[in-house]
Backbone as JSON, one array per atom type, in Angstrom:
{
  "sequence": "MGIAIVTGASSGLGREYALALKKLRPDIQEYWLIARRKERLEALGKALDLPYRALDMDLTQRESLERLDALLAQEQPQVICLVNNSGFGRLGDFIDMPLKDVGGMVRLNCQALTEVASAVLPYIPKGGVMINVCSIAAFVPNARMAVYCSTKAYVLSLSKALRYELKGRGVNVLAVCPAPMDTEFLEVAGITGHSKTFDRLPRVNPRQVAEKSIAAAFKGRAVYTNRLFYKFYRVLAKLLPSSWLMPLAKC",
  "N": [[86.7, 153.8, 33.9], [88.39, 156.78, 33.38], [88.75, 158.66, 30.29], [90.44, 160.48, 27.72], [89.37, 161.93, 24.68], [91.43, 163.13, 21.89], [91.04, 164.62, 18.77], [92.89, 165.08, 15.67], [95.43, 164.79, 16.83], [97.96, 164.46, 16.0], [99.94, 166.5, 15.65], [101.06, 169.95, 16.24], [98.5, 171.91, 17.74], [96.76, 169.88, 18.52], [98.57, 167.87, 19.36], [99.54, 169.41, 21.61], [97.54, 169.57, 23.54], [97.02, 167.0, 24.35], [99.19, 166.38, 25.84], [99.1, 168.57, 27.57], [96.59, 167.92, 29.1], [97.49, 165.41, 30.32], [99.05, 166.47, 32.25], [97.58, 168.28, 33.56], [95.11, 167.09, 34.41], [95.13, 164.52, 36.18], [93.16, 162.61, 36.64], [92.64, 161.4, 34.34], [92.82, 158.57, 32.79], [93.47, 156.94, 30.42], [94.17, 157.64, 26.94], [92.54, 158.32, 23.81], [93.72, 158.69, 20.62], [93.45, 160.68, 17.85], [93.98, 160.87, 14.6], [95.25, 161.02, 11.24], [97.94, 160.27, 10.87], [99.48, 157.66, 11.96], [101.89, 156.77, 12.89], [102.79, 158.98, 14.22], [100.97, 159.36, 15.99], [101.65, 157.04, 17.71], [104.14, 157.89, 18.46], [103.26, 160.11, 20.19], [101.77, 158.89, 22.14], [103.52, 157.29, 23.31], [105.03, 159.26, 24.71], [103.27, 160.25, 26.21], [103.01, 158.12, 28.28], [101.15, 156.67, 29.19], [98.35, 154.62, 29.21], [96.94, 154.26, 26.07], [95.5, 154.63, 22.63], [95.97, 154.43, 19.64], [94.42, 155.8, 17.03], [93.95, 155.78, 13.92], [92.46, 157.66, 11.79], [90.57, 158.93, 9.23], [88.65, 161.61, 9.55], [86.84, 162.55, 7.63], [85.84, 160.54, 6.33], [82.96, 158.26, 6.03], [83.44, 155.67, 7.18], [85.46, 155.7, 9.19], [84.18, 157.45, 11.1], [82.08, 155.61, 11.69], [83.57, 153.69, 12.82], [84.79, 154.51, 15.09], [82.16, 155.19, 16.63], [81.34, 152.62, 16.92], [83.4, 151.63, 18.46], [83.18, 153.41, 20.79], [80.65, 152.43, 21.69], [81.19, 149.73, 22.15], [83.19, 149.93, 24.29], [82.15, 151.64, 26.12], [82.92, 153.98, 27.41], [83.99, 156.36, 29.98], [84.06, 159.49, 29.36], [86.21, 162.06, 30.23], [87.13, 164.23, 28.97], [86.59, 165.62, 25.62], [88.24, 166.56, 23.13], [87.68, 168.4, 20.19], [89.44, 168.73, 17.84], [90.35, 168.47, 15.04], [90.81, 169.75, 11.87], [91.27, 172.15, 9.18], [92.48, 174.6, 7.07], [92.38, 176.85, 3.91], [94.0, 179.36, 2.1], [93.37, 181.96, -0.01], [91.2, 183.15, -2.83], [87.94, 182.55, -3.33], [86.68, 182.1, -5.8], [88.96, 180.88, -6.98], [89.54, 178.44, -5.44], [89.9, 175.25, -5.24], [87.63, 172.56, -5.74], [87.81, 170.23, -4.17], [89.17, 171.24, -1.89], [87.27, 173.26, -0.87], [84.88, 171.58, -0.32], [86.07, 169.93, 1.17], [86.98, 171.45, 3.76], [84.5, 172.05, 4.71], [83.29, 169.37, 5.42], [85.38, 168.28, 7.16], [85.93, 170.44, 9.03], [83.04, 171.36, 9.8], [81.09, 168.88, 9.41], [82.58, 166.72, 10.41], [83.25, 167.22, 12.88], [80.99, 167.95, 14.07], [79.63, 165.36, 14.18], [81.27, 163.81, 15.41], [81.38, 164.81, 17.98], [78.4, 164.19, 18.45], [78.74, 161.55, 18.64], [80.4, 161.0, 20.98], [79.18, 162.38, 22.86], [77.08, 161.03, 24.58], [78.73, 159.67, 26.28], [79.9, 161.4, 28.11], [80.42, 162.08, 31.33], [78.78, 163.71, 34.15], [80.57, 166.61, 34.96], [82.28, 166.43, 33.11], [84.01, 167.68, 30.11], [83.67, 169.16, 26.78], [85.54, 170.23, 24.37], [85.71, 172.34, 21.71], [87.81, 173.5, 19.1], [87.83, 176.55, 17.61], [88.11, 179.44, 16.0], [89.69, 182.66, 15.66], [89.06, 183.69, 13.44], [86.49, 183.24, 13.33], [84.91, 185.26, 14.3], [84.77, 187.36, 12.46], [83.79, 187.99, 8.93], [86.21, 186.59, 6.98], [87.87, 187.81, 4.2], [89.46, 185.9, 1.58], [89.83, 184.07, 3.11], [87.1, 182.77, 3.16], [85.57, 180.28, 3.25], [86.83, 178.92, 5.18], [86.54, 180.7, 7.58], [83.84, 180.62, 7.87], [83.18, 178.05, 8.61], [84.36, 178.06, 10.98], [82.78, 179.91, 12.24], [80.23, 178.67, 12.41], [81.15, 176.5, 14.12], [81.48, 178.09, 16.53], [79.16, 179.05, 16.88], [77.49, 176.38, 17.26], [78.84, 175.32, 19.43], [78.11, 177.35, 21.46], [75.48, 176.7, 21.71], [75.03, 173.93, 22.26], [76.34, 174.2, 24.55], [74.35, 175.45, 26.12], [72.24, 173.79, 26.2], [73.18, 171.73, 27.6], [73.61, 172.43, 30.2], [71.93, 171.48, 32.11], [72.78, 168.8, 32.26], [75.16, 168.87, 33.54], [77.59, 169.1, 32.19], [79.95, 170.95, 30.3], [80.79, 172.94, 27.5], [83.19, 174.31, 25.49], [84.09, 176.73, 23.43], [87.07, 177.3, 21.71], [89.06, 179.78, 20.77], [91.87, 180.43, 19.22], [94.45, 182.42, 18.05], [96.67, 183.04, 15.31], [99.18, 180.69, 15.31], [102.51, 179.15, 15.1], [102.5, 176.57, 13.58], [101.84, 173.65, 11.67], [99.59, 174.25, 10.51], [99.79, 176.78, 9.33], [101.4, 176.41, 7.08], [100.32, 174.35, 5.65], [97.88, 175.79, 5.12], [98.54, 177.49, 3.26], [99.33, 179.85, 3.83], [101.76, 180.94, 4.94], [104.35, 183.34, 4.12], [102.42, 184.53, 2.17], [100.52, 186.25, 3.14], [99.92, 189.11, 4.03], [98.68, 190.1, 6.42], [98.57, 188.08, 8.09], [101.39, 187.75, 8.54], [101.86, 190.21, 10.06], [100.51, 189.5, 12.41], [100.58, 188.84, 15.73], [101.95, 186.09, 17.29], [100.85, 183.27, 19.13], [101.11, 181.0, 21.9], [101.04, 177.47, 21.29], [100.95, 175.81, 23.51], [100.36, 177.35, 25.94], [97.93, 177.92, 24.75], [96.44, 175.38, 24.99], [96.79, 174.7, 27.75], [95.46, 176.9, 29.36], [92.98, 176.75, 28.03], [91.97, 174.4, 28.75], [91.86, 174.67, 31.61], [89.95, 176.74, 31.47], [87.75, 175.32, 30.44], [87.1, 173.57, 32.16], [86.15, 175.17, 34.46], [83.89, 176.17, 33.48], [83.52, 177.99, 31.45], [82.58, 179.58, 28.31], [83.73, 180.68, 26.02], [86.95, 180.8, 24.96], [89.55, 183.12, 24.39], [92.81, 183.88, 23.61], [95.59, 186.14, 24.46], [95.46, 189.77, 25.09], [95.26, 191.51, 23.03], [93.52, 189.97, 21.0], [91.27, 189.56, 22.46], [90.4, 191.82, 22.78], [89.82, 192.27, 19.93], [87.51, 190.55, 19.27], [85.7, 191.71, 21.33], [85.31, 193.98, 19.62], [84.27, 192.78, 17.45], [81.87, 192.27, 18.14], [80.54, 194.68, 18.98], [80.8, 196.13, 16.72], [79.76, 196.57, 12.98], [80.22, 194.28, 10.97], [81.0, 194.79, 8.25], [82.55, 196.94, 8.59], [84.76, 196.01, 9.78], [85.99, 194.07, 7.88], [87.81, 194.85, 6.07], [89.84, 195.21, 7.79], [90.49, 192.67, 8.5], [91.04, 190.99, 6.28], [92.63, 188.36, 4.73]],
  "CA": [[88.15, 154.39, 33.56], [88.3, 158.13, 32.64], [89.39, 158.84, 29.32], [90.39, 161.86, 27.01], [89.88, 161.75, 23.28], [91.79, 164.14, 21.12], [91.18, 164.67, 17.35], [93.74, 166.07, 15.2], [96.38, 164.73, 17.93], [99.41, 163.81, 15.46], [100.86, 167.57, 15.35], [100.56, 171.12, 16.55], [97.64, 172.05, 19.03], [96.31, 168.68, 19.23], [99.47, 167.31, 20.29], [99.8, 169.92, 23.03], [96.35, 169.07, 24.0], [97.01, 165.8, 25.07], [100.2, 166.66, 26.93], [98.42, 169.21, 28.8], [95.83, 167.05, 29.96], [98.21, 164.59, 31.25], [99.62, 167.59, 33.18], [96.47, 168.94, 34.32], [94.1, 165.92, 34.58], [95.39, 163.18, 36.54], [91.95, 161.68, 36.68], [92.35, 160.75, 32.88], [93.73, 157.35, 32.88], [93.58, 156.63, 28.94], [93.89, 158.57, 25.95], [92.19, 157.92, 22.47], [94.43, 159.69, 19.96], [92.77, 160.57, 16.36], [94.51, 161.5, 13.33], [95.55, 160.06, 9.96], [99.24, 159.78, 10.69], [99.52, 156.6, 12.98], [103.18, 156.94, 13.59], [103.0, 160.36, 15.05], [99.9, 159.11, 17.16], [102.01, 156.21, 18.43], [105.11, 158.48, 19.3], [102.56, 160.9, 21.22], [101.26, 157.82, 23.13], [104.75, 156.79, 24.36], [105.51, 160.3, 25.49], [102.26, 160.41, 27.4], [103.38, 157.21, 29.12], [100.16, 156.17, 30.04], [97.39, 153.91, 28.23], [96.43, 155.17, 25.07], [94.98, 153.96, 21.58], [96.3, 155.39, 18.38], [93.34, 155.43, 16.04], [94.31, 156.29, 12.76], [91.16, 157.88, 11.21], [90.28, 160.07, 8.32], [87.42, 161.72, 9.98], [86.03, 163.17, 6.68], [85.31, 159.39, 5.64], [82.09, 157.81, 6.98], [84.04, 154.67, 7.74], [86.23, 156.27, 10.09], [83.16, 157.89, 12.16], [81.61, 154.35, 12.19], [84.47, 152.89, 13.53], [84.59, 155.42, 16.44], [80.99, 154.96, 17.12], [81.22, 151.25, 17.22], [84.33, 151.44, 19.5], [82.63, 153.92, 22.06], [79.54, 151.54, 22.12], [81.74, 148.51, 22.8], [83.67, 150.12, 25.25], [81.35, 152.27, 27.13], [83.97, 154.86, 28.25], [83.59, 157.74, 30.79], [85.12, 160.53, 28.62], [86.26, 163.22, 31.0], [87.46, 165.43, 27.96], [86.77, 165.51, 24.22], [89.1, 167.9, 22.4], [87.36, 168.31, 18.72], [90.6, 169.67, 17.2], [90.7, 168.36, 13.86], [90.48, 171.04, 11.0], [92.04, 172.58, 7.99], [92.17, 175.93, 6.34], [93.12, 177.21, 2.61], [93.94, 180.74, 1.75], [92.84, 182.1, -1.43], [89.74, 183.53, -3.24], [86.74, 181.71, -3.29], [86.67, 181.35, -7.09], [90.15, 180.06, -7.31], [89.79, 177.3, -4.8], [89.8, 173.97, -5.85], [86.42, 172.0, -5.08], [88.22, 169.39, -2.85], [89.18, 172.2, -0.75], [85.97, 173.89, -0.31], [84.11, 170.51, 0.24], [86.77, 169.54, 2.49], [87.02, 172.22, 5.0], [83.28, 172.07, 5.25], [83.49, 168.09, 5.72], [86.14, 168.17, 8.45], [85.59, 171.59, 10.2], [81.87, 171.23, 10.37], [80.43, 167.81, 9.65], [83.14, 165.78, 11.11], [83.38, 167.91, 14.32], [79.55, 167.74, 14.66], [79.35, 163.8, 14.28], [82.31, 163.34, 16.48], [80.58, 165.55, 19.19], [77.29, 163.64, 18.81], [79.03, 160.0, 18.89], [80.95, 161.05, 22.21], [78.36, 163.2, 24.0], [76.43, 160.23, 25.6], [79.65, 159.23, 27.4], [80.54, 162.16, 28.7], [79.74, 162.18, 32.62], [78.72, 165.26, 34.67], [81.59, 167.34, 35.43], [83.08, 166.41, 32.11], [83.83, 168.85, 29.1], [83.99, 169.15, 25.2], [86.39, 171.57, 23.92], [85.68, 172.78, 20.18], [88.67, 174.29, 18.51], [87.45, 177.46, 16.83], [89.36, 180.45, 15.6], [89.45, 184.13, 15.84], [88.33, 183.87, 12.27], [84.82, 182.96, 13.64], [84.32, 186.68, 14.69], [84.22, 188.48, 11.4], [84.06, 187.13, 7.85], [87.73, 186.94, 6.53], [88.22, 187.64, 2.7], [90.43, 185.18, 1.08], [89.53, 182.53, 3.81], [85.75, 182.82, 3.32], [84.91, 179.19, 3.56], [87.36, 178.54, 6.38], [85.96, 181.52, 8.4], [82.65, 180.41, 8.01], [83.14, 176.89, 9.19], [84.59, 178.25, 12.27], [81.62, 180.63, 12.94], [79.63, 177.58, 12.66], [81.73, 175.89, 15.44], [81.47, 178.76, 17.62], [77.5, 178.79, 17.38], [77.28, 175.03, 17.77], [79.23, 175.1, 20.83], [77.27, 177.94, 22.56], [74.08, 176.28, 21.65], [75.37, 172.82, 23.06], [76.72, 174.46, 26.17], [73.02, 176.25, 26.99], [71.5, 172.58, 26.26], [73.84, 170.54, 28.32], [73.72, 172.81, 31.31], [71.27, 170.48, 33.17], [73.58, 167.45, 32.7], [76.57, 169.43, 34.08], [78.61, 169.04, 30.87], [80.38, 172.0, 29.85], [81.11, 172.98, 26.18], [84.21, 175.51, 25.22], [84.77, 177.11, 22.02], [88.5, 177.88, 21.89], [89.17, 180.87, 19.4], [92.98, 180.86, 19.11], [95.0, 183.08, 17.18], [97.86, 182.21, 14.67], [100.21, 179.84, 16.11], [103.44, 178.64, 14.57], [102.25, 175.31, 13.59], [101.75, 173.18, 10.53], [98.57, 174.76, 9.87], [100.18, 177.81, 8.47], [101.92, 175.87, 5.72], [99.25, 173.72, 5.09], [96.82, 176.71, 4.34], [99.32, 178.22, 2.13], [99.32, 181.38, 4.43], [103.19, 181.34, 5.15], [104.6, 184.21, 2.99], [101.18, 184.81, 1.18], [99.47, 187.1, 3.54], [100.69, 190.4, 4.94], [97.94, 190.38, 7.46], [99.11, 187.14, 8.9], [102.84, 188.2, 9.05], [101.9, 191.3, 11.14], [100.04, 189.43, 13.51], [101.38, 188.44, 16.89], [101.74, 184.7, 17.29], [100.48, 182.87, 20.33], [102.13, 179.83, 21.97], [100.0, 176.78, 21.39], [100.95, 175.06, 24.71], [99.5, 177.97, 26.63], [96.65, 178.02, 24.46], [95.92, 174.27, 25.35], [96.53, 174.64, 29.24], [94.55, 177.87, 29.63], [91.42, 176.53, 27.7], [91.42, 173.31, 29.44], [91.33, 175.24, 32.62], [88.74, 177.33, 31.38], [86.75, 174.48, 30.07], [86.73, 173.04, 33.7], [85.96, 176.2, 35.15], [82.43, 176.5, 32.92], [83.77, 179.32, 30.56], [82.03, 179.45, 27.29], [84.83, 181.0, 24.88], [88.33, 181.14, 25.32], [90.68, 183.84, 23.2], [94.18, 184.14, 24.18], [95.88, 187.56, 24.49], [94.55, 190.72, 25.39], [95.03, 191.95, 21.58], [92.83, 189.13, 20.31], [90.23, 189.61, 23.26], [89.77, 193.31, 22.26], [89.32, 192.06, 18.57], [86.58, 189.85, 19.56], [85.06, 192.63, 21.72], [84.82, 195.0, 18.53], [83.57, 192.14, 16.58], [80.29, 192.28, 18.86], [80.1, 196.02, 18.84], [80.81, 196.89, 15.17], [79.41, 195.86, 11.7], [81.38, 193.37, 10.24], [81.58, 195.52, 7.09], [83.68, 197.98, 8.96], [86.1, 195.19, 10.21], [86.26, 193.2, 7.32], [89.01, 195.3, 5.38], [91.1, 195.01, 8.56], [90.76, 191.29, 8.5], [91.26, 190.33, 4.91], [93.97, 187.78, 4.88]],
  "C": [[87.82, 155.54, 32.83], [89.13, 158.23, 31.32], [89.24, 160.17, 28.6], [90.32, 161.3, 25.5], [90.16, 163.17, 22.7], [91.65, 163.99, 19.56], [92.34, 165.43, 17.14], [94.99, 166.08, 16.13], [97.71, 164.53, 17.13], [100.33, 165.07, 15.5], [100.22, 168.7, 16.05], [99.63, 171.36, 18.01], [97.11, 170.84, 19.53], [97.35, 167.86, 20.09], [99.58, 168.24, 21.75], [98.46, 169.75, 23.9], [96.62, 167.99, 24.97], [98.19, 165.82, 26.0], [99.69, 167.7, 28.21], [97.41, 168.98, 29.64], [96.44, 166.48, 30.91], [98.74, 165.67, 32.42], [98.62, 168.04, 34.01], [95.51, 168.24, 34.98], [94.52, 164.83, 34.99], [94.4, 162.07, 36.83], [91.91, 160.91, 35.26], [93.51, 159.49, 32.69], [94.11, 156.67, 31.41], [93.38, 157.52, 27.83], [93.58, 157.84, 24.44], [92.66, 159.19, 21.55], [93.88, 159.67, 18.47], [93.47, 161.43, 15.41], [94.57, 160.51, 12.22], [96.94, 159.41, 10.3], [99.61, 158.9, 12.02], [100.87, 156.81, 13.62], [103.67, 158.21, 14.58], [101.89, 160.05, 16.44], [100.61, 158.49, 18.19], [103.39, 156.67, 19.18], [104.71, 159.58, 20.34], [102.35, 159.98, 22.57], [102.52, 157.51, 24.07], [105.33, 158.13, 25.07], [104.46, 160.62, 26.49], [102.73, 159.36, 28.61], [102.3, 156.77, 29.99], [99.11, 155.49, 28.84], [97.01, 154.62, 27.22], [96.07, 154.07, 23.75], [95.37, 154.96, 20.52], [95.47, 154.99, 17.31], [93.29, 156.46, 14.78], [93.19, 156.28, 11.75], [91.24, 159.08, 10.32], [88.88, 160.56, 8.64], [86.27, 162.4, 8.91], [85.4, 161.43, 5.83], [84.36, 158.55, 6.82], [82.69, 156.43, 7.64], [84.72, 154.82, 9.15], [85.1, 156.8, 11.3], [82.38, 156.51, 12.57], [82.35, 153.5, 12.89], [84.59, 153.43, 14.98], [83.39, 155.03, 17.14], [81.02, 153.75, 17.67], [82.18, 151.02, 18.35], [83.79, 152.17, 20.76], [81.37, 152.89, 22.56], [80.25, 150.05, 22.56], [82.36, 148.73, 24.09], [83.26, 151.0, 26.6], [82.31, 153.1, 27.98], [83.39, 155.88, 29.21], [84.69, 158.85, 30.16], [84.88, 161.73, 29.54], [86.37, 164.54, 30.08], [87.38, 164.85, 26.68], [87.34, 166.73, 23.88], [88.85, 167.52, 20.99], [88.51, 169.44, 18.08], [90.94, 169.7, 15.5], [90.11, 169.34, 12.82], [91.23, 171.37, 10.29], [91.41, 173.74, 7.33], [92.77, 176.13, 4.76], [93.1, 178.76, 2.79], [93.83, 180.98, 0.45], [91.4, 182.49, -1.73], [89.07, 182.36, -3.56], [86.92, 181.25, -4.83], [87.87, 180.73, -7.58], [90.17, 178.66, -6.41], [89.08, 176.04, -5.31], [88.42, 173.43, -4.93], [86.65, 171.0, -4.15], [88.33, 170.08, -1.78], [88.05, 172.59, -0.17], [85.26, 172.96, 0.29], [84.87, 170.08, 1.71], [86.9, 170.2, 4.04], [85.59, 172.11, 5.56], [82.85, 170.55, 6.08], [84.07, 168.0, 7.15], [85.81, 169.14, 9.24], [84.13, 171.53, 10.63], [81.14, 169.84, 10.63], [81.12, 166.91, 10.49], [83.13, 166.12, 12.7], [81.9, 167.48, 14.68], [79.31, 166.19, 15.02], [80.06, 163.34, 15.33], [81.74, 163.5, 18.03], [79.24, 164.76, 19.51], [77.42, 162.22, 19.18], [79.51, 160.15, 20.54], [80.23, 161.34, 23.29], [77.68, 162.15, 25.05], [77.33, 159.58, 26.43], [80.42, 160.11, 28.08], [79.81, 162.59, 30.08], [79.54, 163.7, 32.95], [79.95, 165.65, 35.17], [82.83, 167.23, 33.9], [82.82, 167.59, 30.92], [83.88, 168.44, 27.55], [84.52, 170.43, 24.82], [86.34, 171.45, 22.41], [86.62, 173.81, 19.65], [88.16, 174.86, 17.36], [88.46, 178.03, 16.18], [88.84, 182.0, 15.86], [89.08, 184.54, 14.39], [86.74, 183.48, 12.29], [84.33, 184.4, 13.72], [84.17, 187.54, 13.67], [84.58, 187.83, 10.32], [85.44, 187.56, 7.24], [87.79, 186.85, 4.85], [89.54, 186.66, 2.4], [90.73, 184.13, 2.07], [88.08, 182.63, 4.01], [85.38, 181.58, 3.68], [85.68, 178.73, 4.91], [86.66, 179.34, 7.66], [84.58, 181.12, 9.06], [82.03, 179.17, 8.57], [83.4, 177.1, 10.8], [83.54, 179.08, 13.03], [80.41, 179.76, 13.39], [79.99, 176.74, 14.05], [81.52, 176.64, 16.63], [80.07, 178.69, 17.83], [77.1, 177.49, 17.77], [77.58, 174.91, 18.87], [78.63, 176.11, 21.78], [75.81, 177.33, 22.77], [74.37, 174.92, 22.4], [75.62, 173.08, 24.5], [75.37, 174.71, 26.9], [72.28, 174.78, 27.12], [71.88, 171.71, 27.21], [74.2, 171.07, 29.81], [73.03, 171.95, 32.58], [71.98, 169.15, 33.44], [74.81, 167.71, 33.33], [77.73, 169.05, 33.22], [78.79, 170.37, 30.23], [80.83, 172.17, 28.37], [81.87, 174.4, 25.97], [84.41, 175.5, 23.99], [86.24, 177.72, 22.31], [88.79, 178.75, 20.54], [90.81, 181.25, 19.55], [93.42, 181.65, 18.06], [96.14, 182.83, 16.37], [98.93, 182.04, 15.59], [101.39, 179.12, 14.89], [103.4, 177.22, 14.48], [102.2, 174.86, 12.29], [100.66, 173.76, 9.72], [98.7, 176.05, 8.87], [100.6, 177.73, 7.17], [101.12, 175.22, 5.06], [98.23, 174.34, 4.46], [97.51, 177.4, 3.39], [99.26, 179.68, 2.52], [100.91, 181.76, 4.63], [103.99, 182.1, 3.88], [103.67, 184.59, 1.99], [100.16, 185.88, 2.01], [100.07, 188.07, 4.59], [100.0, 190.58, 6.37], [98.39, 189.25, 8.6], [100.52, 187.24, 9.52], [102.88, 189.28, 9.96], [101.15, 190.89, 12.39], [100.74, 188.98, 14.59], [101.21, 186.96, 17.04], [101.43, 184.5, 18.85], [101.04, 181.36, 20.48], [100.67, 178.7, 22.22], [100.06, 176.05, 22.78], [100.39, 175.9, 25.65], [98.15, 178.0, 26.35], [95.92, 176.6, 25.13], [95.74, 174.25, 26.94], [95.67, 175.47, 29.77], [93.19, 177.43, 29.22], [91.11, 175.43, 28.22], [90.97, 173.7, 30.87], [90.18, 175.86, 32.71], [87.45, 176.52, 31.01], [86.19, 174.01, 31.48], [85.93, 174.11, 34.4], [84.15, 176.52, 34.65], [82.53, 177.5, 31.95], [83.08, 178.68, 29.11], [82.82, 179.63, 26.03], [86.01, 181.43, 25.4], [89.1, 181.72, 24.22], [91.59, 184.02, 24.11], [94.69, 185.64, 23.99], [95.01, 188.54, 24.47], [94.31, 191.26, 23.89], [93.84, 191.25, 20.86], [91.51, 189.37, 21.26], [89.56, 190.72, 22.8], [89.0, 193.12, 20.83], [88.01, 191.25, 18.74], [85.35, 190.68, 20.25], [84.56, 193.46, 20.53], [84.23, 194.34, 17.63], [82.13, 192.27, 17.16], [79.86, 193.6, 18.77], [79.94, 196.68, 17.65], [80.23, 196.08, 14.15], [80.51, 195.25, 11.4], [81.99, 193.98, 8.89], [82.55, 196.67, 7.29], [85.16, 197.13, 9.41], [86.89, 194.36, 9.31], [87.63, 193.57, 6.49], [90.32, 195.01, 6.23], [91.49, 193.5, 8.82], [91.12, 190.58, 7.26], [92.48, 190.01, 5.06], [94.77, 188.04, 3.61]]
}
């Protein structure tokens, strides 16, 4: 049975990924939905109207990762698509950032994502994909989001390296680098009303991000960035020194 695994599935982009996969990939017959809020996972599962498992897990906790690893070993599924979407950010100067937030971003955005990828990869067959949710913040170091942008730079680098390694297996890895979206992320990160840069930036539609990045992943693309404005920013980040762009990227 072909399945999809979506982390951070309880809201925002993660929820849109699950709905978009149902629309675009009829070969997926079951969904494993992972997040901390089980009631939201149950609601999403019912909306999918397909077999699902609502796996209430905190991926920063060793017990949750071991539980996922054991479930994979028991079920031996064919994972057509893994969406590594769990993550969070915080706005603020590094010197003022609470220790739990500094460590939490690294644990969830880097360590948990990497370990989920490691656990699931053996079950992804030829033609399957791994989608790692990154950010435009990965392109240039962002003052006042120093840890967040650094974790996303890690995700971008990891995704590119894994994609190269897995070419022989016929498995593609896509790094999705979306721009600001009107989801819970902005509120949780403390960005809403506290960043002039974010206030000025055009928003992107999470449903479009999900649908277009899924299509890009199965076409074998390495990186997906939505909207011409942000594609141009990605090109600038490759051509110009980061020290030139950091004042513009300051959050």
